[in-house]
Amino acid sequence: MKKIAVFCSGYGSNLQAIINAVKRGRINAEIGLVLSDRVDAFALVRARRAGIPVLFADPVALPDREEFARYVCRQLTARKIDFVVLAGFMRILAPYLIRRFRNRIINIHPSLLPCFKGAHGIREALSHGVKVTGVTVHFVDEICDNGPIISQGSLKIKEDDCEQSLAKRIHKLEHRLYPEAISLLLEERLRVKGRKVYIDG
Amino acid sequence: MKKIAVFCSGYGSNLQAIINAVKRGRINAEIGLVLSDRVDAFALVRARRAGIPVLFADPVALPDREEFARYVCRQLTARKIDFVVLAGFMRILAPYLIRRFRNRIINIHPSLLPCFKGAHGIREALSHGVKVTGVTVHFVDEICDNGPIISQGSLKIKEDDCEQSLAKRIHKLEHRLYPEAISLLLEERLRVKGRKVYIDG
């Protein structure tokens, strides 16, 4: 069985959706590690409750991004991790790690990329006045929120939406899309060709 | 009854959708003018067939963008045009005209703005590898494809889509969204506040 590591920095609602999908057999993998760059991330509590090994990768002890990546990479290798799933991980990974796990690290972003990259995708969609936004699952490459797109889902913005009400619907969509994409990744059905991702079978 | 002018440069399939919507009473307005910057635009044939006054605004005779705008503005004023609808009009309008018709000029663009601005929205969405794209109706301001968004519709990109197959679905969506938006504009139900457009009633 394939082993995945989930990287989180916060509340871990996507982690929970992944844990649930594993339990229900919708994702055929073992979560071999939950890694956080914040010691107080609630995601770590969720992982411990589910009996998953946790690791706090301390960015104060590892202030250099390349050193941080090398440390993380050693941990992943030692634990025989096949794929890395970023789930609200608010740190940019050094090219060293991305090269070592080329097309084996995926991320979820709360907008229809390439629109509204960065840490405030929901807020920026609202303030730009778009009527449709969504969620993107993509491979991680050396540029932030740029890698080949695996799947996207859209939703309508309502006239009275605030950041909170919109975030609620975005997260609901994320919790559906992410386990689906992870499952395709694990089944090795995703084929990357340039910027395009094809789904086999 | 309000009078609209439709500006086209080419085949005029959105113009045809507007003509049809007027005929069926879905748009309550008179098309007072179809203007083209290309003498061979098929849109002009469509307009003549429907008995709509046509005007060829010759960019060779009016090479200066500001002069072009002043000429067009005189024509619109003389014909008592209330609103301008851009439908595949491939020329950037000078600020002079945009100021004179502030929030009274709308455009349709074949992508989910602010993604894939410019003349190749469909092609660029495909080559970027997005899985969801769409259509945007927006007010025209001084910056190309930038004005406040009135409505958007999304559609999924299929794995075997080429530019032509995707364009076909995009245009179908346009022909539905544009008459709806024009109708709201004519009923003066669109309220612009900063970058956001609210629909009254």
Tab-separated table of C-alpha atoms in Angstrom:
chain	number	residue	atom	x	y	z
A	1	MET	CA	0.000	0.000	0.000
A	2	LYS	CA	1.211	3.513	-0.879
A	3	LYS	CA	2.154	5.891	1.895
A	4	ILE	CA	1.286	9.568	1.908
A	5	ALA	CA	2.406	12.447	4.097
A	6	VAL	CA	0.053	15.369	4.697
A	7	PHE	CA	1.602	18.775	5.428
A	8	CYS	CA	-0.520	21.262	7.400
A	9	SER	CA	-0.119	24.590	9.162
A	10	GLY	CA	-3.506	25.132	10.719
A	11	TYR	CA	-6.950	23.798	11.417
A	12	GLY	CA	-6.581	20.765	9.181
A	13	SER	CA	-10.100	20.454	7.773
A	14	ASN	CA	-8.721	19.033	4.523
A	15	LEU	CA	-6.591	16.622	6.569
A	16	GLN	CA	-9.786	15.493	8.289
A	17	ALA	CA	-11.494	14.945	4.909
A	18	ILE	CA	-8.485	12.820	3.861
A	19	ILE	CA	-8.501	10.832	7.126
A	20	ASN	CA	-12.234	10.174	6.643
A	21	ALA	CA	-11.728	9.133	3.001
A	22	VAL	CA	-9.018	6.674	4.056
A	23	LYS	CA	-11.276	5.240	6.764
A	24	ARG	CA	-14.146	4.834	4.275
A	25	GLY	CA	-11.865	3.157	1.737
A	26	ARG	CA	-12.180	5.969	-0.784
A	27	ILE	CA	-8.453	6.562	-0.601
A	28	ASN	CA	-6.433	3.355	-0.721
A	29	ALA	CA	-3.327	4.467	1.196
A	30	GLU	CA	-1.758	4.763	4.587
A	31	ILE	CA	-1.224	8.247	5.990
A	32	GLY	CA	2.350	7.660	7.140
A	33	LEU	CA	2.954	11.139	8.507
A	34	VAL	CA	1.305	14.452	9.290
A	35	LEU	CA	3.907	17.208	9.279
A	36	SER	CA	3.344	20.733	10.533
A	37	ASP	CA	5.532	23.838	10.624
A	38	ARG	CA	3.448	25.122	13.544
A	39	VAL	CA	3.528	23.363	16.873
A	40	ASP	CA	0.028	24.605	17.754
A	41	ALA	CA	-1.666	23.493	14.496
A	42	PHE	CA	-4.956	21.772	15.305
A	43	ALA	CA	-4.141	19.419	12.417
A	44	LEU	CA	-1.610	17.731	14.763
A	45	VAL	CA	-4.400	17.027	17.246
A	46	ARG	CA	-6.536	15.513	14.479
A	47	ALA	CA	-3.608	13.306	13.426
A	48	ARG	CA	-2.876	12.086	16.955
A	49	ARG	CA	-6.559	11.284	17.487
A	50	ALA	CA	-6.465	9.176	14.316
A	51	GLY	CA	-3.285	7.409	15.428
A	52	ILE	CA	-1.149	8.929	12.668
A	53	PRO	CA	2.564	9.701	13.319
A	54	VAL	CA	3.138	13.440	13.604
A	55	LEU	CA	6.172	15.627	13.133
A	56	PHE	CA	6.703	19.260	14.021
A	57	ALA	CA	9.277	20.688	11.605
A	58	ASP	CA	10.453	23.776	13.461
A	59	PRO	CA	11.207	26.674	11.088
A	60	VAL	CA	13.019	28.489	13.926
A	61	ALA	CA	15.454	25.598	14.319
A	62	LEU	CA	15.676	25.317	10.500
A	63	PRO	CA	15.554	28.936	9.315
A	64	ASP	CA	17.194	28.237	5.954
A	65	ARG	CA	14.606	27.064	3.405
A	66	GLU	CA	17.031	24.632	1.751
A	67	GLU	CA	18.033	23.129	5.128
A	68	PHE	CA	14.350	22.819	6.056
A	69	ALA	CA	13.721	20.962	2.787
A	70	ARG	CA	16.667	18.616	3.354
A	71	TYR	CA	15.449	17.797	6.851
A	72	VAL	CA	11.916	17.142	5.589
A	73	CYS	CA	13.233	15.038	2.733
A	74	ARG	CA	15.250	12.843	5.114
A	75	GLN	CA	12.120	12.326	7.197
A	76	LEU	CA	10.055	11.385	4.157
A	77	THR	CA	12.667	8.958	2.897
A	78	ALA	CA	13.123	7.320	6.316
A	79	ARG	CA	9.347	6.809	6.543
A	80	LYS	CA	9.103	5.505	2.942
A	81	ILE	CA	6.609	8.194	1.899
A	82	ASP	CA	5.493	7.950	-1.738
A	83	PHE	CA	3.437	11.135	-2.098
A	84	VAL	CA	3.152	14.481	-0.314
A	85	VAL	CA	-0.221	16.177	0.062
A	86	LEU	CA	-0.185	19.848	1.056
A	87	ALA	CA	-3.310	20.768	2.995
A	88	GLY	CA	-3.149	24.353	4.171
A	89	PHE	CA	0.631	24.263	4.471
A	90	MET	CA	1.645	27.929	4.500
A	91	ARG	CA	5.330	27.530	3.691
A	92	ILE	CA	7.001	27.510	0.274
A	93	LEU	CA	9.002	24.336	-0.298
A	94	ALA	CA	12.562	24.654	-1.578
A	95	PRO	CA	13.312	23.391	-5.107
A	96	TYR	CA	15.450	20.624	-3.543
A	97	LEU	CA	12.357	18.887	-2.150
A	98	ILE	CA	10.252	19.559	-5.250
A	99	ARG	CA	12.889	17.993	-7.505
A	100	ARG	CA	13.192	14.944	-5.240
A	101	PHE	CA	9.415	14.486	-5.304
A	102	ARG	CA	8.764	15.683	-8.873
A	103	ASN	CA	5.054	15.185	-9.692
A	104	ARG	CA	4.591	13.520	-6.305
A	105	ILE	CA	3.612	16.651	-4.324
A	106	ILE	CA	0.120	18.104	-4.750
A	107	ASN	CA	-1.609	21.157	-3.326
A	108	ILE	CA	-5.142	22.512	-3.092
A	109	HIS	CA	-5.823	26.211	-3.616
A	110	PRO	CA	-9.068	28.086	-2.887
A	111	SER	CA	-9.494	29.760	-6.290
A	112	LEU	CA	-9.640	28.895	-9.963
A	113	LEU	CA	-5.952	29.160	-10.736
A	114	PRO	CA	-4.222	30.980	-12.386
A	115	CYS	CA	-6.504	33.622	-10.793
A	116	PHE	CA	-5.907	34.788	-7.238
A	117	LYS	CA	-2.671	33.028	-6.387
A	118	GLY	CA	-1.139	33.411	-2.954
A	119	ALA	CA	-2.392	33.340	0.610
A	120	HIS	CA	-5.657	35.271	0.113
A	121	GLY	CA	-7.430	33.560	-2.790
A	122	ILE	CA	-10.914	33.799	-1.284
A	123	ARG	CA	-10.629	37.411	-0.137
A	124	GLU	CA	-9.172	38.568	-3.457
A	125	ALA	CA	-11.881	36.857	-5.518
A	126	LEU	CA	-14.492	38.678	-3.422
A	127	SER	CA	-12.842	42.069	-3.651
A	128	HIS	CA	-12.285	41.673	-7.397
A	129	GLY	CA	-16.037	41.216	-7.778
A	130	VAL	CA	-15.948	37.932	-9.697
A	131	LYS	CA	-19.232	36.021	-9.872
A	132	VAL	CA	-17.651	32.580	-10.178
A	133	THR	CA	-14.730	31.203	-8.189
A	134	GLY	CA	-13.658	27.738	-7.153
A	135	VAL	CA	-10.978	25.318	-6.079
A	136	THR	CA	-7.872	23.973	-7.822
A	137	VAL	CA	-5.872	20.816	-7.111
A	138	HIS	CA	-2.450	20.960	-8.767
A	139	PHE	CA	1.010	19.474	-8.804
A	140	VAL	CA	3.571	21.574	-6.974
A	141	ASP	CA	6.431	22.937	-9.027
A	142	GLU	CA	9.130	25.494	-8.260
A	143	ILE	CA	6.746	28.462	-8.633
A	144	CYS	CA	4.042	29.098	-6.021
A	145	ASP	CA	0.511	28.020	-7.101
A	146	ASN	CA	1.742	27.410	-10.635
A	147	GLY	CA	2.087	23.668	-11.294
A	148	PRO	CA	0.008	21.537	-13.704
A	149	ILE	CA	-3.684	21.463	-12.781
A	150	ILE	CA	-5.210	18.115	-11.797
A	151	SER	CA	-8.794	19.189	-11.141
A	152	GLN	CA	-10.932	22.261	-10.616
A	153	GLY	CA	-14.428	22.856	-9.334
A	154	SER	CA	-16.390	26.073	-9.589
A	155	LEU	CA	-19.037	27.757	-7.475
A	156	LYS	CA	-21.078	30.920	-7.698
A	157	ILE	CA	-20.444	33.897	-5.475
A	158	LYS	CA	-23.632	35.249	-3.927
A	159	GLU	CA	-24.331	38.941	-3.675
A	160	ASP	CA	-24.344	38.880	0.129
A	161	ASP	CA	-21.288	36.638	0.514
A	162	CYS	CA	-18.631	37.658	3.007
A	163	GLU	CA	-15.231	35.996	3.270
A	164	GLN	CA	-16.550	33.598	5.899
A	165	SER	CA	-19.689	32.460	4.066
A	166	LEU	CA	-17.768	31.974	0.830
A	167	ALA	CA	-14.938	30.133	2.619
A	168	LYS	CA	-17.502	27.691	4.010
A	169	ARG	CA	-18.675	26.669	0.518
A	170	ILE	CA	-15.092	26.656	-0.824
A	171	HIS	CA	-14.009	24.277	1.937
A	172	LYS	CA	-16.959	21.991	1.305
A	173	LEU	CA	-15.919	21.777	-2.356
A	174	GLU	CA	-12.292	21.174	-1.323
A	175	HIS	CA	-13.276	18.282	0.915
A	176	ARG	CA	-14.954	16.619	-2.067
A	177	LEU	CA	-12.318	17.371	-4.740
A	178	TYR	CA	-9.156	16.668	-2.778
A	179	PRO	CA	-9.826	13.021	-1.826
A	180	GLU	CA	-10.876	12.336	-5.451
A	181	ALA	CA	-7.611	13.793	-6.778
A	182	ILE	CA	-5.503	12.010	-4.149
A	183	SER	CA	-7.129	8.746	-5.139
A	184	LEU	CA	-6.217	9.294	-8.821
A	185	LEU	CA	-2.664	10.160	-7.784
A	186	LEU	CA	-2.340	6.984	-5.715
A	187	GLU	CA	-3.696	4.840	-8.526
A	188	GLU	CA	-1.005	6.449	-10.726
A	189	ARG	CA	-3.654	7.496	-13.224
A	190	LEU	CA	-2.377	11.087	-13.564
A	191	ARG	CA	-0.137	11.714	-16.541
A	192	VAL	CA	1.628	15.087	-16.776
A	193	LYS	CA	2.532	16.404	-20.228
A	194	GLY	CA	3.846	19.960	-20.192
A	195	ARG	CA	1.221	22.032	-18.391
A	196	LYS	CA	-1.561	19.490	-18.951
A	197	VAL	CA	-2.637	16.643	-16.708
A	198	TYR	CA	-4.389	13.691	-18.347
A	199	ILE	CA	-6.385	11.122	-16.402
A	200	ASP	CA	-5.839	7.557	-17.557
A	201	GLY	CA	-8.515	4.892	-17.548
B	1	MET	CA	-38.010	52.099	-25.570
B	2	LYS	CA	-34.217	52.075	-24.983
B	3	LYS	CA	-31.894	51.983	-27.957
B	4	ILE	CA	-28.752	49.893	-28.082
B	5	ALA	CA	-25.848	49.829	-30.508
B	6	VAL	CA	-23.961	46.573	-31.076
B	7	PHE	CA	-20.283	46.806	-32.115
B	8	CYS	CA	-18.838	43.858	-34.039
B	9	SER	CA	-15.723	42.982	-36.003
B	10	GLY	CA	-16.491	39.535	-37.300
B	11	TYR	CA	-18.956	36.726	-37.669
B	12	GLY	CA	-21.512	38.248	-35.306
B	13	SER	CA	-22.891	35.152	-33.598
B	14	ASN	CA	-23.488	37.096	-30.389
B	15	LEU	CA	-25.184	39.810	-32.464
B	16	GLN	CA	-27.474	37.117	-33.862
B	17	ALA	CA	-28.295	35.907	-30.333
B	18	ILE	CA	-29.175	39.510	-29.419
B	19	ILE	CA	-31.309	39.994	-32.552
B	20	ASN	CA	-33.143	36.760	-31.732
B	21	ALA	CA	-33.672	37.793	-28.102
B	22	VAL	CA	-35.140	41.141	-29.231
B	23	LYS	CA	-37.466	39.356	-31.669
B	24	ARG	CA	-38.634	36.953	-28.948
B	25	GLY	CA	-39.222	39.823	-26.509
B	26	ARG	CA	-36.481	38.684	-24.127
B	27	ILE	CA	-34.671	41.954	-24.637
B	28	ASN	CA	-36.968	44.948	-24.512
B	29	ALA	CA	-35.031	47.378	-26.729
B	30	GLU	CA	-34.494	48.554	-30.241
B	31	ILE	CA	-31.160	47.765	-31.875
B	32	GLY	CA	-30.580	51.251	-33.270
B	33	LEU	CA	-27.228	50.532	-34.868
B	34	VAL	CA	-24.758	47.802	-35.707
B	35	LEU	CA	-21.280	49.281	-36.041
B	36	SER	CA	-18.261	47.477	-37.444
B	37	ASP	CA	-14.632	48.461	-37.896
B	38	ARG	CA	-14.353	45.885	-40.691
B	39	VAL	CA	-16.237	46.380	-43.912
B	40	ASP	CA	-16.345	42.622	-44.574
B	41	ALA	CA	-17.700	41.608	-41.143
B	42	PHE	CA	-20.496	39.073	-41.582
B	43	ALA	CA	-22.198	40.805	-38.653
B	44	LEU	CA	-23.101	43.618	-41.088
B	45	VAL	CA	-24.915	41.115	-43.301
B	46	ARG	CA	-26.839	39.801	-40.301
B	47	ALA	CA	-27.817	43.363	-39.349
B	48	ARG	CA	-29.003	44.280	-42.859
B	49	ARG	CA	-31.045	41.070	-43.041
B	50	ALA	CA	-32.730	42.067	-39.777
B	51	GLY	CA	-33.393	45.588	-41.059
B	52	ILE	CA	-31.021	47.229	-38.569
B	53	PRO	CA	-29.096	50.401	-39.564
B	54	VAL	CA	-25.410	49.618	-40.086
B	55	LEU	CA	-22.291	51.743	-39.981
B	56	PHE	CA	-18.776	50.933	-41.099
B	57	ALA	CA	-16.370	52.986	-38.986
B	58	ASP	CA	-13.222	52.923	-41.090
B	59	PRO	CA	-10.062	52.749	-38.954
B	60	VAL	CA	-7.968	53.686	-42.017
B	61	ALA	CA	-9.883	56.942	-42.448
B	62	LEU	CA	-9.772	57.464	-38.658
B	63	PRO	CA	-6.312	56.178	-37.649
B	64	ASP	CA	-6.150	58.155	-34.407
B	65	ARG	CA	-7.925	56.264	-31.594
B	66	GLU	CA	-9.258	59.462	-30.015
B	67	GLU	CA	-10.600	60.715	-33.373
B	68	PHE	CA	-12.212	57.322	-33.979
B	69	ALA	CA	-13.904	57.573	-30.575
B	70	ARG	CA	-15.166	61.095	-31.258
B	71	TYR	CA	-16.612	60.039	-34.602
B	72	VAL	CA	-18.323	57.016	-33.023
B	73	CYS	CA	-19.612	59.154	-30.159
B	74	ARG	CA	-21.198	61.664	-32.586
B	75	GLN	CA	-22.904	58.789	-34.389
B	76	LEU	CA	-24.241	57.333	-31.128
B	77	THR	CA	-25.525	60.708	-29.957
B	78	ALA	CA	-27.182	61.499	-33.309
B	79	ARG	CA	-28.965	58.137	-33.190
B	80	LYS	CA	-29.966	58.560	-29.523
B	81	ILE	CA	-28.221	55.353	-28.439
B	82	ASP	CA	-28.546	54.600	-24.710
B	83	PHE	CA	-26.227	51.589	-24.361
B	84	VAL	CA	-23.336	50.081	-26.299
B	85	VAL	CA	-22.917	46.314	-26.492
B	86	LEU	CA	-19.548	45.012	-27.676
B	87	ALA	CA	-19.895	41.662	-29.408
B	88	GLY	CA	-16.580	40.513	-30.788
B	89	PHE	CA	-15.407	44.069	-31.388
B	90	MET	CA	-11.634	43.758	-31.699
B	91	ARG	CA	-10.678	47.394	-31.169
B	92	ILE	CA	-9.853	49.157	-27.906
B	93	LEU	CA	-12.111	52.166	-27.317
B	94	ALA	CA	-10.500	55.458	-26.336
B	95	PRO	CA	-11.169	56.797	-22.819
B	96	TYR	CA	-13.154	59.656	-24.398
B	97	LEU	CA	-15.942	57.279	-25.444
B	98	ILE	CA	-15.781	55.261	-22.234
B	99	ARG	CA	-16.181	58.400	-20.108
B	100	ARG	CA	-19.121	59.607	-22.235
B	101	PHE	CA	-20.819	56.225	-21.830
B	102	ARG	CA	-19.627	55.419	-18.299
B	103	ASN	CA	-21.299	52.159	-17.151
B	104	ARG	CA	-23.270	52.097	-20.396
B	105	ILE	CA	-20.830	49.988	-22.442
B	106	ILE	CA	-20.615	46.251	-21.833
B	107	ASN	CA	-18.449	43.488	-23.269
B	108	ILE	CA	-18.394	39.709	-23.287
B	109	HIS	CA	-15.124	37.833	-22.916
B	110	PRO	CA	-14.516	34.089	-23.481
B	111	SER	CA	-12.818	33.318	-20.158
B	112	LEU	CA	-13.392	33.676	-16.438
B	113	LEU	CA	-11.823	37.096	-15.983
B	114	PRO	CA	-9.402	38.187	-14.582
B	115	CYS	CA	-7.827	35.056	-16.118
B	116	PHE	CA	-6.822	34.999	-19.788
B	117	LYS	CA	-7.440	38.602	-20.786
B	118	GLY	CA	-6.838	39.716	-24.359
B	119	ALA	CA	-7.609	38.355	-27.789
B	120	HIS	CA	-6.879	34.658	-27.145
B	121	GLY	CA	-8.851	33.745	-24.024
B	122	ILE	CA	-9.919	30.314	-25.248
B	123	ARG	CA	-6.524	29.275	-26.612
B	124	GLU	CA	-4.687	30.436	-23.495
B	125	ALA	CA	-7.044	28.601	-21.136
B	126	LEU	CA	-6.397	25.411	-23.112
B	127	SER	CA	-2.623	25.801	-23.210
B	128	HIS	CA	-2.503	26.661	-19.495
B	129	GLY	CA	-4.189	23.335	-18.806
B	130	VAL	CA	-7.085	24.659	-16.705
B	131	LYS	CA	-9.966	22.242	-16.163
B	132	VAL	CA	-12.642	24.916	-15.793
B	133	THR	CA	-13.096	28.023	-17.922
B	134	GLY	CA	-16.070	30.161	-18.861
B	135	VAL	CA	-17.502	33.441	-19.997
B	136	THR	CA	-17.570	36.903	-18.445
B	137	VAL	CA	-19.911	39.833	-19.134
B	138	HIS	CA	-18.488	43.078	-17.773
B	139	PHE	CA	-18.701	46.845	-17.936
B	140	VAL	CA	-16.016	48.405	-20.078
B	141	ASP	CA	-13.602	50.745	-18.345
B	142	GLU	CA	-10.350	52.345	-19.466
B	143	ILE	CA	-8.351	49.112	-19.058
B	144	CYS	CA	-8.880	46.209	-21.475
B	145	ASP	CA	-11.013	43.336	-20.055
B	146	ASN	CA	-10.866	44.894	-16.596
B	147	GLY	CA	-14.210	46.544	-15.775
B	148	PRO	CA	-16.725	45.472	-13.090
B	149	ILE	CA	-18.114	41.983	-13.705
B	150	ILE	CA	-21.845	41.649	-14.375
B	151	SER	CA	-22.103	37.894	-14.798
B	152	GLN	CA	-20.000	34.795	-15.316
B	153	GLY	CA	-20.720	31.248	-16.349
B	154	SER	CA	-18.350	28.313	-16.114
B	155	LEU	CA	-17.852	25.141	-18.108
B	156	LYS	CA	-15.562	22.139	-17.895
B	157	ILE	CA	-12.725	21.579	-20.329
B	158	LYS	CA	-12.676	18.055	-21.682
B	159	GLU	CA	-9.459	16.105	-22.107
B	160	ASP	CA	-9.838	15.896	-25.888
B	161	ASP	CA	-10.939	19.523	-26.377
B	162	CYS	CA	-9.271	21.513	-29.131
B	163	GLU	CA	-9.694	25.253	-29.567
B	164	GLN	CA	-12.618	24.702	-31.941
B	165	SER	CA	-14.584	22.251	-29.792
B	166	LEU	CA	-14.135	24.402	-26.701
B	167	ALA	CA	-15.043	27.580	-28.605
B	168	LYS	CA	-18.310	25.947	-29.654
B	169	ARG	CA	-19.385	25.399	-26.020
B	170	ILE	CA	-18.067	28.824	-24.974
B	171	HIS	CA	-20.154	30.505	-27.678
B	172	LYS	CA	-23.257	28.569	-26.686
B	173	LEU	CA	-22.809	29.813	-23.122
B	174	GLU	CA	-22.217	33.367	-24.390
B	175	HIS	CA	-25.450	33.303	-26.387
B	176	ARG	CA	-27.339	32.501	-23.195
B	177	LEU	CA	-25.521	34.841	-20.776
B	178	TYR	CA	-25.261	37.944	-22.958
B	179	PRO	CA	-28.984	38.504	-23.656
B	180	GLU	CA	-29.697	37.972	-19.923
B	181	ALA	CA	-27.108	40.593	-18.951
B	182	ILE	CA	-28.272	43.043	-21.640
B	183	SER	CA	-31.807	42.707	-20.347
B	184	LEU	CA	-30.697	43.573	-16.784
B	185	LEU	CA	-28.758	46.550	-18.155
B	186	LEU	CA	-31.792	47.835	-20.066
B	187	GLU	CA	-34.039	47.470	-17.040
B	188	GLU	CA	-31.434	49.558	-15.173
B	189	ARG	CA	-31.149	46.855	-12.523
B	190	LEU	CA	-27.326	46.827	-12.483
B	191	ARG	CA	-25.734	48.885	-9.726
B	192	VAL	CA	-21.950	49.393	-9.814
B	193	LYS	CA	-20.149	49.974	-6.542
B	194	GLY	CA	-16.366	49.975	-6.873
B	195	ARG	CA	-15.472	46.710	-8.562
B	196	LYS	CA	-18.744	44.999	-7.641
B	197	VAL	CA	-21.957	44.860	-9.624
B	198	TYR	CA	-25.187	44.335	-7.692
B	199	ILE	CA	-28.428	43.237	-9.340
B	200	ASP	CA	-31.504	45.042	-8.036
B	201	GLY	CA	-34.909	43.461	-7.707
